[in-house]
Coordinates of C-alpha atoms in Angstrom, one line a residue:
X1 CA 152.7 111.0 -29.4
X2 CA 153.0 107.5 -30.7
X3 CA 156.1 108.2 -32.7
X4 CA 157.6 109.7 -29.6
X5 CA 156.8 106.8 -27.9
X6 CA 158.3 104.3 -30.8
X7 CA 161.2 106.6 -30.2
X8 CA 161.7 106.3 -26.8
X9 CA 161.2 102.6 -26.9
X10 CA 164.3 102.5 -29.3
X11 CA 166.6 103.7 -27.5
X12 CA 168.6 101.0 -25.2
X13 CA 167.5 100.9 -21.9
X14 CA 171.6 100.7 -20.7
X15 CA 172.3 103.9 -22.8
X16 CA 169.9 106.2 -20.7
X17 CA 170.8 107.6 -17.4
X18 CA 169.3 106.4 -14.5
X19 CA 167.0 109.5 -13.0
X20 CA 166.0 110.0 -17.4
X21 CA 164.8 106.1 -16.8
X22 CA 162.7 107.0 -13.7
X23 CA 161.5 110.3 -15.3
X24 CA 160.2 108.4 -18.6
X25 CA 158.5 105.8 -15.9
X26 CA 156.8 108.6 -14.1
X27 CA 155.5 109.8 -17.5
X28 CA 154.4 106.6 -18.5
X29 CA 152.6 105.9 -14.9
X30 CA 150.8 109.5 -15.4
X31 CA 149.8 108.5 -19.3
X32 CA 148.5 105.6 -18.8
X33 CA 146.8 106.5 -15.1
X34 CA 145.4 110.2 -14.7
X35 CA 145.9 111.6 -18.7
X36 CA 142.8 108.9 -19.9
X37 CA 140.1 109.5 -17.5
X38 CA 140.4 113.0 -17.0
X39 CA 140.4 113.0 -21.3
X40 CA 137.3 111.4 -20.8
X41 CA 135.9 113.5 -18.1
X42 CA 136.7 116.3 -20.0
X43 CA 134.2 115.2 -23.3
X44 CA 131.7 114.4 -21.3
X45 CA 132.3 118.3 -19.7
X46 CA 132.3 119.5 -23.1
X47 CA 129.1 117.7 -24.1
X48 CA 127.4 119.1 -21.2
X49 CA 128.2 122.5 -21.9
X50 CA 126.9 122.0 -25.3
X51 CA 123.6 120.6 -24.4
X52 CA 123.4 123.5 -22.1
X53 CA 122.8 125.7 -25.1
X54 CA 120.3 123.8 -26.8
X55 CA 116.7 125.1 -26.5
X56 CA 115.1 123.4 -23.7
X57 CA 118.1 122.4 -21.5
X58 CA 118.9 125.5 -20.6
X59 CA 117.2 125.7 -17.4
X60 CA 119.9 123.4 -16.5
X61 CA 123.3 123.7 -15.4
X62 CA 126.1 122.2 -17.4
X63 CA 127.0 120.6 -14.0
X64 CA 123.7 118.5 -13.6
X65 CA 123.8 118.2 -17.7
X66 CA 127.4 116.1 -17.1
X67 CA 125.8 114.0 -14.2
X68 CA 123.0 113.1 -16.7
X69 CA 125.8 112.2 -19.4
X70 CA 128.1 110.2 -17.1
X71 CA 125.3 107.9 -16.0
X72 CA 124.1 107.2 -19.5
X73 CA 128.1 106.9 -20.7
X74 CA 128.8 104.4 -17.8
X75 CA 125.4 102.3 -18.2
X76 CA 125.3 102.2 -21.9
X77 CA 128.9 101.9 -23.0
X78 CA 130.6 101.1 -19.8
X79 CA 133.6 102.7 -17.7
X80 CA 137.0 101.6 -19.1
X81 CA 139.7 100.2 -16.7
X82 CA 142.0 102.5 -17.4
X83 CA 140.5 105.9 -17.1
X84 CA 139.5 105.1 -13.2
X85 CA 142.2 106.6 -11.7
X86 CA 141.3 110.2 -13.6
X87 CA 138.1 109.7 -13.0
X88 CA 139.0 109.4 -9.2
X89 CA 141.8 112.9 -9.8
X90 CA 138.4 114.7 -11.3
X91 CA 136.0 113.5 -8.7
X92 CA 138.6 114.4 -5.8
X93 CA 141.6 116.7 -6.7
X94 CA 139.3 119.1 -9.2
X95 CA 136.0 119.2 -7.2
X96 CA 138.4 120.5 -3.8
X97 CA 140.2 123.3 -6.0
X98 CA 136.8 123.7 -7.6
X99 CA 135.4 124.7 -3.9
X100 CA 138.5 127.2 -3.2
X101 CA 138.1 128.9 -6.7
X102 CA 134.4 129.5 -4.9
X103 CA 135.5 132.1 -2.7
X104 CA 136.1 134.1 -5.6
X105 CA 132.6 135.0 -5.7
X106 CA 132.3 136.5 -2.6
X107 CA 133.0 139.2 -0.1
X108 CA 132.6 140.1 3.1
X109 CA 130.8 143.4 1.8
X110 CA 128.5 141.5 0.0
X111 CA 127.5 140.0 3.1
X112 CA 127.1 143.0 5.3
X113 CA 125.5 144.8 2.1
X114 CA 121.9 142.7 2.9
X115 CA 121.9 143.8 6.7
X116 CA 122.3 141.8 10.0
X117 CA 118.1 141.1 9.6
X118 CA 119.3 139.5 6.1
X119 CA 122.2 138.0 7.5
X120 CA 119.9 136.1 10.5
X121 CA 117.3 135.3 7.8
X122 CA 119.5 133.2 5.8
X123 CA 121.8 131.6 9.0
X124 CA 118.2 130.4 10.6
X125 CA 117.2 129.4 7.2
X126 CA 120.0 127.5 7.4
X127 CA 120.2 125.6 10.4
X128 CA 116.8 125.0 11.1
X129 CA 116.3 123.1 7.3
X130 CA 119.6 121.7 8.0
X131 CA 118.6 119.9 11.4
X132 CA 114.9 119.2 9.7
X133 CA 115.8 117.2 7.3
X134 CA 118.6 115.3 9.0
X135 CA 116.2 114.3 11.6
X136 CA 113.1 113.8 9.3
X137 CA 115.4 111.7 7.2
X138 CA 116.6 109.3 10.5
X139 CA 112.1 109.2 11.0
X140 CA 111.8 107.6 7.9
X141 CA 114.8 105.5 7.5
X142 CA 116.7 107.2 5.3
X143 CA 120.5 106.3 4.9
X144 CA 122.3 109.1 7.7
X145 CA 125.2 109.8 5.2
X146 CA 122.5 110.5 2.1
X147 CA 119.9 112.6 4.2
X148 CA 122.9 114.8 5.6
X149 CA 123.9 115.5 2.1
X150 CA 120.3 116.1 1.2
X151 CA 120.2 118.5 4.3
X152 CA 123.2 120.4 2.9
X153 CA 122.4 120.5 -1.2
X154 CA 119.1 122.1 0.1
X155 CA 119.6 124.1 2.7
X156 CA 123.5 125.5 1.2
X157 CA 123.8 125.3 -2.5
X158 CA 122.6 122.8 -4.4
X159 CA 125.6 120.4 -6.4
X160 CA 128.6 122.4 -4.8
X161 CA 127.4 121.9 -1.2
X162 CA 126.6 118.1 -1.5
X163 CA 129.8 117.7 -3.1
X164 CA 131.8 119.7 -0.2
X165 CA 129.9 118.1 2.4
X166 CA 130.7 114.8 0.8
X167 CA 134.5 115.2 1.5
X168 CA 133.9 115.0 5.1
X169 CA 130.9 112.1 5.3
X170 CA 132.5 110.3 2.8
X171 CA 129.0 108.5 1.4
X172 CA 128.7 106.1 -2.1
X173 CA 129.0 107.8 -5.2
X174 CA 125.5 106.3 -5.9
X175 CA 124.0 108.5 -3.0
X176 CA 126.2 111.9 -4.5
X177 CA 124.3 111.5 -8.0
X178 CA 120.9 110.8 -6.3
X179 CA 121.0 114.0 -3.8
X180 CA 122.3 115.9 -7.1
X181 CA 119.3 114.8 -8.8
X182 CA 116.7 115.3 -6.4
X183 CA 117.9 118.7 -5.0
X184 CA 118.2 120.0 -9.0
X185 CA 114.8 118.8 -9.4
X186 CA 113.0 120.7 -6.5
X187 CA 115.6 123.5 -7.3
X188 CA 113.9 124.2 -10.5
X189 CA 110.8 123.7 -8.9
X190 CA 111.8 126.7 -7.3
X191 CA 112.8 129.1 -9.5
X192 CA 110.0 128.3 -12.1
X193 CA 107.3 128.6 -9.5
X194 CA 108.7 131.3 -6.7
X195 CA 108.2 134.5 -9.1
X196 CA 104.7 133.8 -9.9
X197 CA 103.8 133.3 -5.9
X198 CA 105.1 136.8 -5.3
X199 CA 102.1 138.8 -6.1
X200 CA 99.9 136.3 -4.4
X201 CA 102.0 136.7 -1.0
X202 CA 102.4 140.1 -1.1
X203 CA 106.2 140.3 -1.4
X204 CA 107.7 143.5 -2.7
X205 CA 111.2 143.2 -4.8
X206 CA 113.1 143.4 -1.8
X207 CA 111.3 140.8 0.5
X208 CA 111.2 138.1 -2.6
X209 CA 115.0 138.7 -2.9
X210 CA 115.1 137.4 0.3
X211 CA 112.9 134.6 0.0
X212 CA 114.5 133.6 -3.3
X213 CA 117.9 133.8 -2.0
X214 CA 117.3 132.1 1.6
X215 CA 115.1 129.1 0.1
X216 CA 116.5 128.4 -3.5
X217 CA 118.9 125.4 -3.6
X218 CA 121.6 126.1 -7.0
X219 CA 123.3 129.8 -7.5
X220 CA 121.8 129.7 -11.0
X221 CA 118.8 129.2 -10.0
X222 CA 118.8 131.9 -7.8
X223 CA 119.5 134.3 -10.0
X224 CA 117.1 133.1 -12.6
X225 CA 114.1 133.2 -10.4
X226 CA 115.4 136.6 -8.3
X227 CA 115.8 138.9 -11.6
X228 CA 112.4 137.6 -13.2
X229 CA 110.6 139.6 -10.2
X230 CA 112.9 142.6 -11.3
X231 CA 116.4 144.0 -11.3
X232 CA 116.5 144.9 -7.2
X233 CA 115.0 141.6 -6.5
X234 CA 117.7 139.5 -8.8
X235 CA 120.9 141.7 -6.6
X236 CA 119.1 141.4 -3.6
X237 CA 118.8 137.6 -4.3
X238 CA 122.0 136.8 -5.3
X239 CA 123.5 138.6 -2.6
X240 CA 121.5 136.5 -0.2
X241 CA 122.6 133.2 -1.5
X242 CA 126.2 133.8 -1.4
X243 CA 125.7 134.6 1.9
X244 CA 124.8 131.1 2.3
X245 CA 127.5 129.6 -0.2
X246 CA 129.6 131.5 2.8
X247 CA 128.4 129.4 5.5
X248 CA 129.6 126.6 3.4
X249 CA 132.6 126.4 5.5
X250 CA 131.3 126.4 9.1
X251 CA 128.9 123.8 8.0
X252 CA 131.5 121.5 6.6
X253 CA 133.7 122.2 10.0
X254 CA 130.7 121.3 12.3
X255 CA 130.0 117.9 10.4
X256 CA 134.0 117.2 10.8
X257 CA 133.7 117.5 13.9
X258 CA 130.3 115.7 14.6
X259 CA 132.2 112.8 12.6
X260 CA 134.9 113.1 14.9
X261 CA 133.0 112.4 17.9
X262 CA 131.4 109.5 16.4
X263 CA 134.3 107.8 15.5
X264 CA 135.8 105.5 18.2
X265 CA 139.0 105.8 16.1
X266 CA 140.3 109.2 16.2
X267 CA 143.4 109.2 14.5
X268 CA 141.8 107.4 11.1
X269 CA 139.1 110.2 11.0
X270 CA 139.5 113.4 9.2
X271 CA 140.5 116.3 10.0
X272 CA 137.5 118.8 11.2
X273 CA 139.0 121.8 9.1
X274 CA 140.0 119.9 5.6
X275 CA 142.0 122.1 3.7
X276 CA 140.3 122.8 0.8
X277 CA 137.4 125.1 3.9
X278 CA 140.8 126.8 4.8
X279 CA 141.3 127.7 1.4
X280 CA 137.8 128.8 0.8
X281 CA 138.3 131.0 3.7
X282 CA 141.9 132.3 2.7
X283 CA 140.5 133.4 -0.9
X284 CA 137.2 135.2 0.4
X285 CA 139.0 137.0 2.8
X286 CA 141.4 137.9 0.0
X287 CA 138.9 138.6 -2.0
X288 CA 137.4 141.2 0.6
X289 CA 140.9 143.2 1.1
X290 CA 142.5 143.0 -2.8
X291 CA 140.5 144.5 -5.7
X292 CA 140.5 141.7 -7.8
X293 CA 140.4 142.8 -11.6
X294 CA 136.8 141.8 -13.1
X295 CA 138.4 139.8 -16.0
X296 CA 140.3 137.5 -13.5
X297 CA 136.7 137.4 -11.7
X298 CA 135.4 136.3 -15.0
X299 CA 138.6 133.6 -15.4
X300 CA 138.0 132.1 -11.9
X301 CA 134.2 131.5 -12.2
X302 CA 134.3 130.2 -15.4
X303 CA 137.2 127.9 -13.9
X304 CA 135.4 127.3 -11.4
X305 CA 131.7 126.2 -13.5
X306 CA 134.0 123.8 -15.6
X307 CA 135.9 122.0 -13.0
X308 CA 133.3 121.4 -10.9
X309 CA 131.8 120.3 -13.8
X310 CA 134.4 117.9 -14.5
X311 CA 134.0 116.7 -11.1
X312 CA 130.4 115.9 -11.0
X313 CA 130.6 114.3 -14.9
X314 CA 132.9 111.9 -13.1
X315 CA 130.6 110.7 -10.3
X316 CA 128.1 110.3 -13.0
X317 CA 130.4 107.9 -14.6
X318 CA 130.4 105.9 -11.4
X319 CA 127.2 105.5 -10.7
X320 CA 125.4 102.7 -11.2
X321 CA 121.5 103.0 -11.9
X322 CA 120.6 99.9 -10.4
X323 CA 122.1 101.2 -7.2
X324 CA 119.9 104.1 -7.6
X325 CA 117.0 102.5 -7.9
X326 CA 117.8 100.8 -4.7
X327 CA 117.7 103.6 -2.8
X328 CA 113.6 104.2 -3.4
X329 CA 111.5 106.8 -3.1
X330 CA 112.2 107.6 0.6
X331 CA 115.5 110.2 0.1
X332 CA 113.2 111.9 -3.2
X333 CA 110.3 112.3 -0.3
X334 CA 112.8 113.7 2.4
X335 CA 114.2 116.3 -0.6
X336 CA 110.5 116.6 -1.5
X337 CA 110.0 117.7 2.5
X338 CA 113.0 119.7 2.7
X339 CA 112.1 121.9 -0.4
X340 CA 108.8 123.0 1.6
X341 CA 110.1 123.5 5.0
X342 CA 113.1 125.4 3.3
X343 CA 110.4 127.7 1.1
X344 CA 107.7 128.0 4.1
X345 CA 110.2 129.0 6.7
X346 CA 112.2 131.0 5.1
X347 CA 109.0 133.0 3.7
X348 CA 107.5 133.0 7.7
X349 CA 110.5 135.0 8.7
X350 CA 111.0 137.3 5.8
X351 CA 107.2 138.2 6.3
X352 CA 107.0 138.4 10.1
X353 CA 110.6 138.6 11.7

Protein backbone atom coordinates (compact mmCIF):
# COMPACT_ATOMS: atom_id res chain seq x y z
CA UNK A 1 0.00 0.00 0.00
CA UNK A 2 2.78 2.44 0.75
CA UNK A 3 4.52 1.88 -2.52
CA UNK A 4 1.31 2.48 -4.23
CA UNK A 5 0.96 5.42 -2.47
CA UNK A 6 4.85 6.75 -3.20
CA UNK A 7 3.58 5.97 -6.64
CA UNK A 8 0.74 7.92 -6.90
CA UNK A 9 2.49 10.77 -5.23
CA UNK A 10 5.01 10.74 -8.14
CA UNK A 11 3.09 11.30 -10.61
CA UNK A 12 2.40 15.18 -11.53
CA UNK A 13 -0.55 16.45 -10.27
CA UNK A 14 -1.08 18.46 -14.04
CA UNK A 15 -0.59 15.08 -15.89
CA UNK A 16 -3.69 13.31 -14.23
CA UNK A 17 -7.12 13.97 -15.44
CA UNK A 18 -9.40 15.76 -13.44
CA UNK A 19 -12.40 13.14 -12.25
CA UNK A 20 -8.72 10.41 -11.65
CA UNK A 21 -7.68 13.58 -9.22
CA UNK A 22 -11.06 13.59 -7.38
CA UNK A 23 -11.31 9.70 -7.44
CA UNK A 24 -7.56 9.39 -5.70
CA UNK A 25 -9.06 12.28 -3.13
CA UNK A 26 -12.06 10.20 -2.42
CA UNK A 27 -9.75 7.24 -1.69
CA UNK A 28 -7.51 9.15 0.35
CA UNK A 29 -10.63 10.75 2.46
CA UNK A 30 -11.96 6.94 2.89
CA UNK A 31 -8.20 5.73 3.99
CA UNK A 32 -7.46 7.92 6.20
CA UNK A 33 -11.32 8.33 7.65
CA UNK A 34 -13.47 5.07 7.78
CA UNK A 35 -10.52 2.21 6.67
CA UNK A 36 -8.57 2.88 10.42
CA UNK A 37 -11.30 2.71 12.92
CA UNK A 38 -13.20 0.06 11.50
CA UNK A 39 -9.46 -1.90 11.30
CA UNK A 40 -9.47 -1.27 14.82
CA UNK A 41 -12.97 -2.23 15.53
CA UNK A 42 -12.44 -5.19 13.73
CA UNK A 43 -9.27 -6.55 16.38
CA UNK A 44 -11.02 -5.80 19.06
CA UNK A 45 -14.06 -8.16 17.26
CA UNK A 46 -11.60 -10.63 16.76
CA UNK A 47 -10.17 -10.61 20.27
CA UNK A 48 -13.59 -10.98 21.60
CA UNK A 49 -14.38 -13.95 19.66
CA UNK A 50 -11.25 -15.45 20.90
CA UNK A 51 -11.87 -14.87 24.47
CA UNK A 52 -15.19 -16.35 23.87
CA UNK A 53 -13.58 -19.69 23.49
CA UNK A 54 -11.50 -19.69 26.46
CA UNK A 55 -12.70 -21.83 29.45
CA UNK A 56 -14.60 -19.58 31.66
CA UNK A 57 -15.80 -16.83 29.22
CA UNK A 58 -17.90 -18.77 27.47
CA UNK A 59 -21.02 -18.00 29.19
CA UNK A 60 -20.54 -14.82 27.45
CA UNK A 61 -21.28 -13.50 24.18
CA UNK A 62 -18.51 -12.30 21.90
CA UNK A 63 -20.69 -9.12 21.74
CA UNK A 64 -20.52 -8.25 25.62
CA UNK A 65 -16.69 -9.78 25.44
CA UNK A 66 -15.97 -6.63 22.75
CA UNK A 67 -17.79 -4.09 25.06
CA UNK A 68 -15.41 -5.31 27.92
CA UNK A 69 -12.28 -4.94 25.44
CA UNK A 70 -13.24 -1.44 24.00
CA UNK A 71 -13.46 0.03 27.45
CA UNK A 72 -10.21 -1.36 28.65
CA UNK A 73 -8.51 -0.36 24.92
CA UNK A 74 -9.98 3.23 25.20
CA UNK A 75 -9.03 3.74 29.09
CA UNK A 76 -5.71 2.06 29.09
CA UNK A 77 -4.24 3.05 25.74
CA UNK A 78 -6.59 5.63 24.54
CA UNK A 79 -8.82 6.23 21.30
CA UNK A 80 -6.68 7.50 18.37
CA UNK A 81 -7.87 10.62 16.37
CA UNK A 82 -8.02 9.17 13.40
CA UNK A 83 -9.95 5.99 13.70
CA UNK A 84 -13.16 8.09 15.17
CA UNK A 85 -14.91 8.35 12.11
CA UNK A 86 -14.88 4.22 11.70
CA UNK A 87 -15.55 3.93 15.00
CA UNK A 88 -18.68 6.21 14.35
CA UNK A 89 -19.41 3.87 10.61
CA UNK A 90 -19.25 0.56 13.10
CA UNK A 91 -21.29 2.02 15.86
CA UNK A 92 -23.99 3.40 13.28
CA UNK A 93 -23.88 2.05 9.67
CA UNK A 94 -22.99 -1.86 10.93
CA UNK A 95 -25.18 -2.05 14.12
CA UNK A 96 -28.48 -0.79 11.54
CA UNK A 97 -27.59 -3.59 8.81
CA UNK A 98 -26.78 -5.73 11.81
CA UNK A 99 -30.62 -5.35 13.03
CA UNK A 100 -31.99 -6.08 9.30
CA UNK A 101 -29.66 -9.22 9.00
CA UNK A 102 -31.94 -10.09 12.36
CA UNK A 103 -34.98 -10.89 10.49
CA UNK A 104 -33.19 -13.66 9.15
CA UNK A 105 -33.83 -15.61 12.20
CA UNK A 106 -37.29 -15.50 12.09
CA UNK A 107 -40.65 -16.39 10.66
CA UNK A 108 -43.99 -15.89 10.90
CA UNK A 109 -44.45 -19.80 11.47
CA UNK A 110 -42.29 -19.77 14.19
CA UNK A 111 -44.45 -17.41 15.71
CA UNK A 112 -47.83 -18.95 15.27
CA UNK A 113 -45.93 -22.47 16.00
CA UNK A 114 -46.08 -21.54 20.13
CA UNK A 115 -49.94 -20.69 20.02
CA UNK A 116 -52.01 -17.39 20.36
CA UNK A 117 -51.79 -18.23 24.56
CA UNK A 118 -47.80 -18.15 23.83
CA UNK A 119 -48.04 -15.39 21.67
CA UNK A 120 -50.11 -13.12 24.56
CA UNK A 121 -47.66 -14.50 27.15
CA UNK A 122 -44.72 -13.04 25.65
CA UNK A 123 -46.63 -9.54 24.17
CA UNK A 124 -47.90 -8.94 28.02
CA UNK A 125 -44.58 -9.93 29.15
CA UNK A 126 -43.53 -7.35 27.11
CA UNK A 127 -45.40 -4.38 27.73
CA UNK A 128 -46.15 -4.63 31.19
CA UNK A 129 -41.94 -4.94 32.06
CA UNK A 130 -41.63 -2.38 29.43
CA UNK A 131 -43.96 0.35 31.15
CA UNK A 132 -42.54 -1.01 34.78
CA UNK A 133 -39.38 -0.13 34.45
CA UNK A 134 -39.73 3.13 32.55
CA UNK A 135 -41.93 4.37 35.24
CA UNK A 136 -39.96 2.79 38.32
CA UNK A 137 -36.94 4.34 36.66
CA UNK A 138 -38.69 8.17 36.49
CA UNK A 139 -39.50 7.04 40.76
CA UNK A 140 -36.11 6.90 41.47
CA UNK A 141 -34.45 9.41 39.27
CA UNK A 142 -33.04 7.60 36.84
CA UNK A 143 -31.88 9.31 33.53
CA UNK A 144 -35.47 8.87 31.02
CA UNK A 145 -33.24 8.04 28.00
CA UNK A 146 -31.01 5.21 30.09
CA UNK A 147 -34.14 3.63 32.02
CA UNK A 148 -36.01 3.28 28.52
CA UNK A 149 -33.16 1.46 27.16
CA UNK A 150 -32.97 -0.59 30.32
CA UNK A 151 -36.83 -1.18 29.78
CA UNK A 152 -36.05 -2.46 26.22
CA UNK A 153 -32.55 -4.69 26.80
CA UNK A 154 -34.82 -6.45 29.47
CA UNK A 155 -38.00 -6.78 28.41
CA UNK A 156 -36.82 -7.44 24.24
CA UNK A 157 -33.38 -8.87 23.83
CA UNK A 158 -30.68 -7.99 25.70
CA UNK A 159 -27.52 -5.90 23.51
CA UNK A 160 -29.51 -5.92 20.16
CA UNK A 161 -32.66 -4.21 21.57
CA UNK A 162 -30.82 -1.45 23.56
CA UNK A 163 -28.85 -0.83 20.60
CA UNK A 164 -32.05 -0.62 18.17
CA UNK A 165 -33.95 1.33 20.67
CA UNK A 166 -30.96 3.64 20.91
CA UNK A 167 -31.27 4.77 17.22
CA UNK A 168 -34.53 6.40 18.00
CA UNK A 169 -33.72 7.91 21.84
CA UNK A 170 -30.55 8.86 20.76
CA UNK A 171 -28.83 8.57 24.57
CA UNK A 172 -24.70 8.96 25.50
CA UNK A 173 -22.63 6.20 24.49
CA UNK A 174 -21.74 5.96 28.30
CA UNK A 175 -25.46 4.99 29.06
CA UNK A 176 -25.38 2.18 25.84
CA UNK A 177 -22.30 0.36 27.65
CA UNK A 178 -23.94 0.65 31.09
CA UNK A 179 -27.58 -0.88 30.09
CA UNK A 180 -25.26 -3.56 28.14
CA UNK A 181 -23.65 -4.34 31.15
CA UNK A 182 -26.27 -4.46 33.66
CA UNK A 183 -28.93 -6.30 31.39
CA UNK A 184 -25.87 -9.12 30.48
CA UNK A 185 -25.35 -9.36 34.08
CA UNK A 186 -28.95 -10.16 35.35
CA UNK A 187 -29.19 -12.04 31.90
CA UNK A 188 -26.84 -14.65 33.16
CA UNK A 189 -28.40 -14.48 36.25
CA UNK A 190 -31.03 -15.89 34.46
CA UNK A 191 -30.06 -18.61 32.63
CA UNK A 192 -27.68 -20.04 35.40
CA UNK A 193 -30.36 -19.92 37.93
CA UNK A 194 -33.94 -20.44 35.88
CA UNK A 195 -33.33 -24.37 35.20
CA UNK A 196 -32.63 -25.25 38.68
CA UNK A 197 -36.11 -23.26 39.87
CA UNK A 198 -38.02 -25.55 37.49
CA UNK A 199 -38.48 -28.51 39.68
CA UNK A 200 -39.13 -26.34 42.65
CA UNK A 201 -42.13 -24.43 40.69
CA UNK A 202 -43.55 -27.26 39.17
CA UNK A 203 -42.89 -26.36 35.58
CA UNK A 204 -43.04 -29.16 33.03
CA UNK A 205 -40.64 -28.70 29.67
CA UNK A 206 -43.22 -26.95 27.95
CA UNK A 207 -44.27 -24.34 30.67
CA UNK A 208 -40.38 -23.49 31.45
CA UNK A 209 -39.91 -22.96 27.69
CA UNK A 210 -42.21 -20.40 28.16
CA UNK A 211 -40.91 -18.85 31.13
CA UNK A 212 -37.41 -19.01 29.82
CA UNK A 213 -38.20 -17.53 26.60
CA UNK A 214 -40.75 -14.66 27.93
CA UNK A 215 -38.32 -13.55 30.94
CA UNK A 216 -34.67 -14.10 29.65
CA UNK A 217 -32.98 -10.92 28.37
CA UNK A 218 -29.99 -12.25 25.44
CA UNK A 219 -31.00 -15.03 22.59
CA UNK A 220 -27.98 -16.98 23.89
CA UNK A 221 -28.95 -17.06 26.85
CA UNK A 222 -32.17 -18.30 26.15
CA UNK A 223 -31.16 -21.12 24.57
CA UNK A 224 -28.58 -21.98 27.09
CA UNK A 225 -30.95 -22.04 29.98
CA UNK A 226 -34.13 -23.54 27.74
CA UNK A 227 -32.18 -26.82 26.48
CA UNK A 228 -30.55 -27.50 29.97
CA UNK A 229 -34.30 -28.38 31.17
CA UNK A 230 -34.41 -30.66 28.01
CA UNK A 231 -34.63 -30.75 24.25
CA UNK A 232 -38.71 -29.59 24.03
CA UNK A 233 -38.04 -26.96 26.53
CA UNK A 234 -34.75 -25.43 24.62
CA UNK A 235 -37.32 -25.25 20.98
CA UNK A 236 -40.06 -24.18 22.96
CA UNK A 237 -37.75 -21.44 24.42
CA UNK A 238 -36.16 -20.23 21.60
CA UNK A 239 -39.23 -20.02 19.74
CA UNK A 240 -40.67 -17.79 22.44
CA UNK A 241 -37.88 -15.31 22.45
CA UNK A 242 -37.84 -14.66 18.84
CA UNK A 243 -41.18 -13.97 19.21
CA UNK A 244 -40.07 -11.15 21.19
CA UNK A 245 -36.93 -10.20 19.03
CA UNK A 246 -40.25 -9.72 16.57
CA UNK A 247 -41.85 -7.21 18.53
CA UNK A 248 -38.54 -5.40 18.26
CA UNK A 249 -40.01 -3.37 15.52
CA UNK A 250 -43.39 -2.14 16.97
CA UNK A 251 -41.53 -1.24 20.02
CA UNK A 252 -38.99 0.95 18.27
CA UNK A 253 -42.11 2.54 16.10
CA UNK A 254 -43.99 3.40 19.37
CA UNK A 255 -40.94 5.12 21.02
CA UNK A 256 -40.49 7.16 17.47
CA UNK A 257 -43.50 8.23 17.82
CA UNK A 258 -43.62 8.97 21.63
CA UNK A 259 -40.37 11.12 20.71
CA UNK A 260 -42.25 12.75 18.20
CA UNK A 261 -44.80 14.03 20.33
CA UNK A 262 -42.37 15.28 22.77
CA UNK A 263 -40.52 17.23 20.51
CA UNK A 264 -41.76 20.85 20.05
CA UNK A 265 -39.66 20.72 16.76
CA UNK A 266 -41.09 18.25 14.45
CA UNK A 267 -39.21 18.47 11.43
CA UNK A 268 -35.58 17.96 13.42
CA UNK A 269 -37.01 14.71 14.99
CA UNK A 270 -36.83 11.34 13.46
CA UNK A 271 -38.66 9.61 11.66
CA UNK A 272 -41.27 7.09 13.71
CA UNK A 273 -40.48 4.13 11.14
CA UNK A 274 -36.47 4.47 10.70
CA UNK A 275 -35.54 2.40 7.95
CA UNK A 276 -33.41 -0.03 9.19
CA UNK A 277 -37.49 -1.51 11.33
CA UNK A 278 -38.66 -1.41 7.63
CA UNK A 279 -35.98 -3.54 6.72
CA UNK A 280 -36.30 -5.86 9.65
CA UNK A 281 -39.85 -6.17 8.54
CA UNK A 282 -39.12 -6.63 4.73
CA UNK A 283 -36.57 -9.61 5.53
CA UNK A 284 -38.85 -11.57 8.06
CA UNK A 285 -41.62 -11.45 5.85
CA UNK A 286 -39.26 -12.69 3.14
CA UNK A 287 -38.09 -14.92 5.20
CA UNK A 288 -41.70 -16.46 5.90
CA UNK A 289 -42.66 -16.79 1.95
CA UNK A 290 -38.99 -17.89 0.38
CA UNK A 291 -37.24 -21.01 1.63
CA UNK A 292 -34.14 -19.64 2.47
CA UNK A 293 -31.22 -22.35 2.00
CA UNK A 294 -29.90 -23.31 5.61
CA UNK A 295 -26.17 -22.46 4.57
CA UNK A 296 -27.21 -18.86 3.71
CA UNK A 297 -29.11 -19.01 7.19
CA UNK A 298 -25.85 -20.03 8.71
CA UNK A 299 -24.01 -16.99 6.52
CA UNK A 300 -26.48 -14.34 7.74
CA UNK A 301 -26.38 -15.12 11.47
CA UNK A 302 -22.99 -15.48 11.67
CA UNK A 303 -22.97 -11.94 9.80
CA UNK A 304 -25.12 -10.85 11.84
CA UNK A 305 -23.16 -12.06 15.58
CA UNK A 306 -19.96 -10.34 14.10
CA UNK A 307 -21.23 -7.06 12.93
CA UNK A 308 -23.14 -6.37 15.72
CA UNK A 309 -20.29 -7.24 17.35
CA UNK A 310 -18.26 -4.71 15.66
CA UNK A 311 -20.79 -2.38 16.60
CA UNK A 312 -20.94 -2.73 20.27
CA UNK A 313 -16.72 -3.09 20.38
CA UNK A 314 -17.04 0.43 19.11
CA UNK A 315 -19.27 1.94 21.86
CA UNK A 316 -16.92 0.33 24.16
CA UNK A 317 -14.24 2.28 22.70
CA UNK A 318 -16.16 5.38 23.49
CA UNK A 319 -16.92 5.05 26.77
CA UNK A 320 -15.45 6.62 29.34
CA UNK A 321 -15.39 4.77 32.84
CA UNK A 322 -15.39 7.78 34.82
CA UNK A 323 -18.71 8.59 33.07
CA UNK A 324 -19.90 5.38 34.19
CA UNK A 325 -19.26 5.58 37.47
CA UNK A 326 -21.23 8.70 37.39
CA UNK A 327 -24.13 7.22 36.64
CA UNK A 328 -24.32 5.21 40.31
CA UNK A 329 -26.04 2.47 41.44
CA UNK A 330 -29.54 3.73 40.70
CA UNK A 331 -29.89 2.31 36.67
CA UNK A 332 -28.00 -1.26 38.24
CA UNK A 333 -31.07 -1.20 40.91
CA UNK A 334 -33.79 -0.41 38.27
CA UNK A 335 -32.12 -3.41 35.92
CA UNK A 336 -31.89 -5.32 39.27
CA UNK A 337 -35.93 -4.55 39.53
CA UNK A 338 -36.71 -5.13 36.08
CA UNK A 339 -34.99 -8.74 36.10
CA UNK A 340 -37.62 -9.75 38.93
CA UNK A 341 -40.76 -8.18 37.75
CA UNK A 342 -39.80 -9.66 34.19
CA UNK A 343 -39.11 -13.33 35.81
CA UNK A 344 -42.20 -13.09 38.45
CA UNK A 345 -44.67 -11.95 35.86
CA UNK A 346 -43.98 -13.77 33.29
CA UNK A 347 -43.89 -17.07 35.55
CA UNK A 348 -47.61 -15.74 37.20
CA UNK A 349 -49.10 -16.03 33.69
CA UNK A 350 -47.50 -19.10 32.34
CA UNK A 351 -48.70 -20.81 35.63
CA UNK A 352 -52.19 -19.32 36.00
CA UNK A 353 -53.38 -17.64 32.62
Amino acid sequence: MSSLTHIANDIPKSLMPADLAAGRKRLDSVWNGVIPGVVLVAMITAVAFSAHNVSGFALFSPMILAVVAGMVYSNVLGTPAHAKAGIAFSQKRLLRFAIVLLGFQLTLGQVVSIGAGGVGIVAATLGATFLFTVTLGRLIGVDAKLAQLIAAGTSICGASAIVATNIVTDARDEDVTYAVASITLFGTVAMLGFPLLAPALGLDQHAFGLWAGASIHEVAQVIGAGFQNGTQSGEIATVAKLTRVAMLAPMVIALGLMARRKSSDQAATRPPMPWFVAAFIAVVALNSLVTVPAEVKSAMALATTIMLTMGLAAMGLQADISQLRSRGLRPLALAFCAFLFIGCFSLMLVKFA
